[in-house]
Coordinates of C-alpha atoms in Angstrom, one line a residue:
M1 CA 84.6 12.0 165.0
S2 CA 86.7 11.7 168.1
A3 CA 85.2 11.4 171.6
T4 CA 86.0 15.0 172.4
D5 CA 84.2 16.2 169.1
E6 CA 81.1 14.4 169.9
Q7 CA 78.0 16.6 171.0
F8 CA 74.7 15.9 172.3
Q9 CA 71.9 18.5 171.4
G10 CA 69.3 19.5 174.0
F11 CA 67.3 22.2 175.8
A12 CA 68.9 24.1 178.4
C13 CA 67.9 26.7 181.0
P14 CA 70.7 29.2 180.9
A15 CA 69.7 31.2 184.0
K16 CA 66.9 31.6 186.5
D17 CA 63.7 33.2 185.0
A18 CA 64.9 32.3 181.6
P19 CA 63.2 30.1 178.8
L20 CA 64.8 27.1 177.7
V21 CA 67.1 27.4 174.7
P22 CA 68.8 25.0 172.2
F23 CA 72.0 23.8 173.8
K24 CA 74.9 21.3 172.8
Y25 CA 77.3 19.7 175.4
T26 CA 80.2 17.2 175.0
P27 CA 79.3 14.0 177.0
R28 CA 81.6 12.4 179.4
P29 CA 83.4 9.5 177.8
L30 CA 81.4 6.2 177.6
G31 CA 82.6 3.9 180.5
P32 CA 82.8 0.2 180.8
H33 CA 79.4 -0.1 182.4
D34 CA 77.9 2.8 180.5
V35 CA 75.0 2.9 177.9
E36 CA 74.2 5.6 175.5
I37 CA 70.7 6.2 174.9
D38 CA 68.8 7.7 171.9
I39 CA 65.8 9.6 173.7
S40 CA 62.3 9.4 172.3
H41 CA 60.3 10.6 175.4
C42 CA 60.9 12.6 178.7
G43 CA 58.3 13.5 181.0
I44 CA 58.0 16.9 182.7
C45 CA 58.3 16.5 186.5
G46 CA 57.6 19.2 189.2
S47 CA 61.3 18.7 190.0
D48 CA 62.4 20.2 186.8
I49 CA 60.3 23.4 187.4
H50 CA 61.8 23.7 190.9
T51 CA 65.4 23.4 189.4
I52 CA 64.9 25.8 186.5
D53 CA 63.6 28.3 188.9
S54 CA 66.5 27.4 191.7
G55 CA 63.4 26.8 194.0
W56 CA 65.3 24.4 195.9
G57 CA 68.7 26.2 196.1
P58 CA 71.1 27.6 193.5
T59 CA 71.0 25.6 190.3
M60 CA 74.1 25.0 188.2
Y61 CA 73.2 26.9 185.0
P62 CA 72.9 26.1 182.2
V63 CA 70.9 23.2 183.1
I64 CA 69.1 20.5 180.9
V65 CA 66.4 18.8 183.1
G66 CA 64.3 15.7 182.6
H67 CA 64.3 12.7 184.7
E68 CA 61.7 10.6 183.0
I69 CA 63.7 9.5 180.2
V70 CA 62.8 6.8 177.7
G71 CA 64.7 5.8 174.7
T72 CA 66.6 2.9 172.9
V73 CA 70.4 1.8 173.8
V74 CA 72.6 2.6 170.8
R75 CA 75.9 2.1 172.4
A76 CA 77.3 0.0 175.3
G77 CA 80.3 -0.4 177.2
A78 CA 82.3 -3.5 177.5
A79 CA 81.2 -4.5 180.8
V80 CA 77.3 -4.1 180.1
T81 CA 75.8 -7.6 180.2
D82 CA 72.0 -7.0 181.0
L83 CA 71.3 -4.6 178.1
A84 CA 71.7 -4.9 174.4
L85 CA 71.7 -2.7 171.6
G86 CA 68.1 -1.9 170.5
D87 CA 66.6 -2.4 174.0
A88 CA 63.8 0.1 175.1
V89 CA 65.0 1.4 178.3
G90 CA 64.0 4.2 181.0
V91 CA 66.2 6.3 183.4
G92 CA 64.6 8.1 186.4
A93 CA 66.2 10.6 188.9
A94 CA 69.3 8.9 189.8
V95 CA 72.3 7.9 187.6
H96 CA 75.1 6.8 189.9
A97 CA 75.9 5.5 193.3
C98 CA 79.0 3.9 194.8
L99 CA 77.2 0.5 195.3
D100 CA 79.8 -0.3 198.1
C101 CA 78.8 1.7 201.2
D102 CA 76.6 0.2 203.8
R103 CA 73.5 1.9 202.3
C104 CA 74.2 0.9 198.9
K105 CA 74.7 -2.7 200.2
A106 CA 71.5 -2.7 202.1
G107 CA 69.4 -1.7 198.8
L108 CA 69.4 1.9 199.4
D109 CA 71.4 3.0 196.7
N110 CA 69.1 6.1 196.4
F111 CA 70.5 7.2 199.7
C112 CA 74.2 6.4 198.7
G113 CA 76.4 8.1 201.4
V114 CA 79.4 8.5 199.3
S115 CA 79.0 9.4 195.6
P116 CA 75.3 9.7 194.6
V117 CA 74.5 11.3 191.3
F118 CA 71.2 12.7 190.3
T119 CA 70.2 12.9 186.6
Y120 CA 70.8 16.7 186.2
N121 CA 72.0 19.6 188.0
D122 CA 74.7 17.5 189.6
V123 CA 78.4 16.4 188.8
Y124 CA 79.8 12.6 188.5
P125 CA 82.8 11.9 190.9
D126 CA 86.3 12.0 189.5
A127 CA 88.4 8.9 189.7
D128 CA 89.3 9.3 193.4
G129 CA 85.5 9.3 194.3
V130 CA 85.3 12.8 195.0
K131 CA 82.7 15.1 193.3
R132 CA 84.1 18.6 192.3
P133 CA 81.2 20.9 191.3
D134 CA 83.3 23.4 189.5
T135 CA 85.5 20.9 187.4
G136 CA 83.6 17.4 187.4
A137 CA 81.8 16.1 184.5
R138 CA 78.2 17.4 184.6
A139 CA 75.0 15.3 184.7
Y140 CA 72.5 16.4 182.0
G141 CA 68.9 15.2 181.8
G142 CA 66.3 14.0 179.1
Y143 CA 65.3 17.2 177.3
A144 CA 67.7 16.1 174.8
S145 CA 68.7 14.0 171.9
R146 CA 70.8 11.5 173.8
V147 CA 72.0 10.6 177.4
R148 CA 74.8 8.4 178.7
V149 CA 74.2 6.8 182.1
D150 CA 75.5 3.7 184.1
S151 CA 73.7 0.8 182.7
R152 CA 72.6 -0.4 186.3
W153 CA 70.3 2.7 186.3
A154 CA 68.9 2.1 182.8
F155 CA 65.7 0.0 183.1
R156 CA 64.4 -2.3 180.4
L157 CA 60.8 -1.6 179.7
P158 CA 58.5 -4.6 180.3
A159 CA 57.1 -5.9 177.1
G160 CA 54.0 -4.1 176.0
L161 CA 54.5 -0.9 178.1
D162 CA 53.9 2.0 175.9
R163 CA 56.9 4.4 175.8
A164 CA 55.2 7.6 176.5
V165 CA 53.1 6.0 179.3
A166 CA 56.4 4.5 180.9
A167 CA 58.1 7.9 181.1
P168 CA 56.4 9.3 184.3
L169 CA 56.4 5.9 186.0
L170 CA 60.4 6.6 186.2
C171 CA 59.9 9.4 188.7
A172 CA 56.3 10.1 189.5
G173 CA 55.6 6.2 189.7
V174 CA 58.3 5.0 191.7
T175 CA 58.1 8.0 194.1
V176 CA 54.6 6.9 195.2
F177 CA 54.7 3.3 194.7
A178 CA 58.0 2.6 196.6
P179 CA 56.9 4.0 200.0
L180 CA 53.3 2.7 199.4
K181 CA 54.5 -0.8 199.1
R182 CA 56.9 -0.5 202.2
E183 CA 54.3 0.9 204.4
V184 CA 51.6 -1.5 203.2
T185 CA 53.7 -4.4 203.8
S186 CA 54.8 -3.2 207.2
L187 CA 51.4 -2.2 208.5
V188 CA 49.8 -5.4 207.4
A189 CA 52.6 -7.5 209.1
Q190 CA 52.3 -5.2 212.2
R191 CA 48.6 -5.5 212.7
G192 CA 48.2 -9.2 211.6
L193 CA 45.8 -8.3 209.0
P194 CA 44.7 -11.1 206.5
S195 CA 45.1 -8.8 203.5
P196 CA 45.7 -5.3 202.6
A197 CA 42.1 -4.9 202.0
Q198 CA 41.6 -4.1 206.0
L199 CA 44.3 -1.3 205.5
R200 CA 42.6 2.3 205.0
V201 CA 44.8 4.3 202.7
G202 CA 44.3 7.9 202.1
V203 CA 45.9 10.1 199.1
V204 CA 46.2 13.8 199.5
G205 CA 46.2 15.5 196.0
I206 CA 44.8 14.0 193.0
G207 CA 47.4 15.2 190.6
G208 CA 50.5 14.2 189.0
L209 CA 51.6 12.0 191.7
G210 CA 48.3 11.4 193.5
H211 CA 46.5 9.8 190.5
L212 CA 49.2 7.3 190.3
A213 CA 49.1 6.7 193.9
V214 CA 45.4 6.0 194.1
Q215 CA 45.6 3.3 191.3
F216 CA 48.8 1.7 192.8
A217 CA 46.9 1.4 196.3
A218 CA 43.9 0.2 194.8
K219 CA 45.7 -2.5 192.8
L220 CA 47.6 -3.6 195.9
G221 CA 44.0 -4.2 197.4
C222 CA 43.8 -1.5 200.0
T223 CA 40.7 0.6 200.8
V224 CA 41.5 3.9 199.2
T225 CA 40.3 7.2 199.9
A226 CA 41.2 10.2 197.6
I227 CA 41.6 13.7 199.4
S228 CA 41.3 16.8 197.4
H229 CA 40.3 20.5 197.8
S230 CA 38.7 20.1 194.5
P231 CA 35.2 18.5 194.4
S232 CA 35.6 18.1 190.6
K233 CA 38.2 15.3 191.1
K234 CA 35.5 13.0 192.7
A235 CA 34.2 11.1 189.7
E236 CA 37.8 10.8 188.3
A237 CA 39.2 9.6 191.6
A238 CA 36.4 6.9 191.5
T239 CA 37.6 5.6 188.1
L240 CA 40.9 5.4 189.3
G241 CA 40.1 3.1 192.1
A242 CA 39.2 5.3 195.0
E243 CA 36.3 4.1 197.4
R244 CA 35.8 7.3 199.2
F245 CA 36.4 10.9 198.6
V246 CA 36.9 13.6 201.0
N247 CA 36.6 17.1 199.9
L248 CA 38.7 19.3 202.3
G249 CA 37.1 22.3 201.2
D250 CA 33.9 21.1 202.8
E251 CA 34.3 21.5 206.6
A252 CA 31.6 18.8 207.4
E253 CA 33.3 16.2 205.1
A254 CA 36.9 17.0 206.6
A255 CA 35.5 16.7 210.2
A256 CA 33.6 13.4 209.4
A257 CA 37.0 11.9 208.0
K258 CA 39.1 12.7 211.2
G259 CA 40.7 9.5 212.4
S260 CA 39.7 7.4 209.4
L261 CA 42.8 6.2 207.9
D262 CA 45.7 4.0 208.8
L263 CA 48.3 5.3 206.0
L264 CA 48.3 8.7 204.3
L265 CA 50.4 9.7 201.4
V266 CA 50.8 13.5 200.9
T267 CA 51.4 14.0 197.4
T268 CA 50.8 17.7 197.3
F269 CA 51.1 20.1 200.1
H270 CA 48.7 23.1 200.5
G271 CA 47.5 23.8 203.9
S272 CA 48.4 22.4 207.3
M273 CA 50.3 19.2 208.1
D274 CA 48.3 19.0 211.3
R275 CA 45.2 18.9 209.7
F276 CA 46.5 16.1 207.4
L277 CA 47.7 14.2 210.4
G278 CA 44.2 14.5 211.9
L279 CA 42.9 12.3 209.3
L280 CA 45.1 9.2 210.7
D281 CA 43.7 6.9 213.2
V282 CA 45.8 6.0 216.2
R283 CA 49.4 4.4 215.2
G284 CA 48.5 5.7 211.7
A285 CA 51.6 6.6 209.5
A286 CA 51.8 9.6 207.1
V287 CA 54.5 9.9 204.3
L288 CA 55.4 13.2 202.9
L289 CA 56.1 13.1 199.2
A290 CA 55.8 16.6 198.2
V291 CA 58.7 19.1 198.7
P292 CA 57.3 22.7 199.1
E293 CA 59.7 25.4 198.9
H294 CA 58.5 26.8 202.0
Q295 CA 59.0 25.5 205.6
V296 CA 56.8 22.7 206.5
D297 CA 55.3 23.6 210.3
L298 CA 54.2 20.8 212.7
N299 CA 52.7 20.7 216.2
G300 CA 54.4 17.7 218.0
F301 CA 51.1 16.9 219.7
S302 CA 49.8 16.1 216.1
L303 CA 52.0 13.1 216.3
I304 CA 52.2 12.1 219.9
G305 CA 48.5 12.5 220.6
G306 CA 47.8 9.3 218.6
G307 CA 51.1 7.4 218.5
K308 CA 51.4 8.6 214.7
S309 CA 54.4 8.8 212.5
L310 CA 55.7 11.0 209.8
S311 CA 58.1 10.0 207.2
G312 CA 59.6 11.1 204.0
S313 CA 60.6 9.1 200.9
L314 CA 62.9 10.1 198.0
I315 CA 62.4 8.4 194.5
G316 CA 63.4 4.8 194.9
S317 CA 66.4 2.2 194.8
I318 CA 67.3 0.3 191.7
E319 CA 65.3 -2.6 192.8
E320 CA 62.2 -0.3 193.6
V321 CA 62.4 1.3 190.1
K322 CA 62.3 -2.3 188.6
A323 CA 59.5 -3.1 190.9
T324 CA 57.4 -0.2 189.9
L325 CA 57.9 -0.8 186.1
E326 CA 56.8 -4.4 186.7
F327 CA 54.0 -3.8 188.9
A328 CA 52.5 -1.2 186.6
A329 CA 52.6 -3.4 183.5
A330 CA 51.3 -6.5 185.2
H331 CA 48.4 -4.4 186.8
D332 CA 47.6 -2.0 184.0
V333 CA 48.4 1.1 186.2
K334 CA 48.9 4.0 183.7
P335 CA 49.6 7.8 184.2
M336 CA 47.1 9.9 182.2
I337 CA 49.5 12.0 180.0
E338 CA 49.4 14.9 177.4
K339 CA 52.1 14.8 174.7
F340 CA 53.9 17.9 173.6
P341 CA 56.7 17.7 170.7
M342 CA 60.0 18.4 172.6
E343 CA 60.6 21.4 170.3
K344 CA 57.6 22.9 172.1
V345 CA 59.3 22.5 175.5
N346 CA 58.5 26.2 176.6
D347 CA 55.0 25.7 175.8
A348 CA 54.8 22.4 177.7
I349 CA 56.4 24.0 180.6
A350 CA 54.0 26.9 180.5
H351 CA 51.1 24.6 180.6
V352 CA 52.5 22.6 183.7
R353 CA 53.0 26.0 185.4
E354 CA 49.4 26.9 184.8
G355 CA 48.2 23.6 186.4
G356 CA 46.6 22.5 182.9
P357 CA 47.8 18.8 182.7
R358 CA 45.5 15.9 183.4
Y359 CA 48.0 14.7 184.7
R360 CA 51.4 14.4 183.5
V361 CA 53.0 16.0 180.4
V362 CA 55.5 14.0 178.2
L363 CA 57.7 15.6 175.5
E364 CA 57.9 13.4 172.4
R365 CA 60.8 13.9 170.2
T366 CA 60.1 14.5 166.5
A367 CA 61.8 14.4 163.3
S368 CA 62.1 18.2 163.6
T369 CA 62.9 18.5 167.3
F370 CA 66.8 18.8 166.4
A371 CA 66.7 19.3 162.8

């Protein structure tokens, strides 16, 4: 079979408001730095739902989503030296960057200023480095049989890390761990603290992102407060490592928590950013990780009144993805997952839309998925 005849199989969304359907596509040629991965698992991320719904802007249909990909290397380009056939690897939300611009050279390849490519709903640059949406090679995600990516964005799984458990770490995991590690390191240094134990870290939302953020913060040694509108999450948050719990639905609890935190990770956004910032002490820092489809409003006095800061964070760099996987494996940080056969992808998406998972859904390829 020639390269032009070869096809990968997947489940694509053909249009807005449509269910996913079987789909075949011809992959871009295997480049010298590329690996081809036989997919065994793929997590369902909130980004997948936003994309198939065109919630963040127009989607390039048909689209195969999925950027929490785990599988086995089955082919490798001539220039690949860090991976071998048979290696278990994962692929996250990015698959390409120029690696030559100032941002990339500074280790900020996830913010590449020249030719960044996300795992799906994107196109690769042509030989001249220009991305042409109408004619460029499309990037397709992990609800599929195989995927081809640059080997530098295919991460060998640490020994002993279960494949299904590893999948959500590739997006949800790094999305919370990267900014958490940066901010904790910075705040401990700025304040001259003897250890992270003196740092009061809050996590808004105990869901797909938040349940991992609580674990990571606790394993970093911080004093962790879980924050939710659901009092039913209190006992579970404690098992994840939270020492305190704030029910924002209880006005007395919410009032008592004002000014009690040094760092706040906002992993879900329901309500007021001003209210979240009110939980921070003077010189506290908040990081927005949730991306609602509506405008986020903010009163400037919520920041300047206490010398507070608000920033955002986008997935993670190559090195941050590696660090996330290594830290999770070393400290037994595990997402709570529910598995669905990949061929039941529409049922799995419906389950996510209904808010049913505790807390991530992972699609698992079976013998009948593409039979």
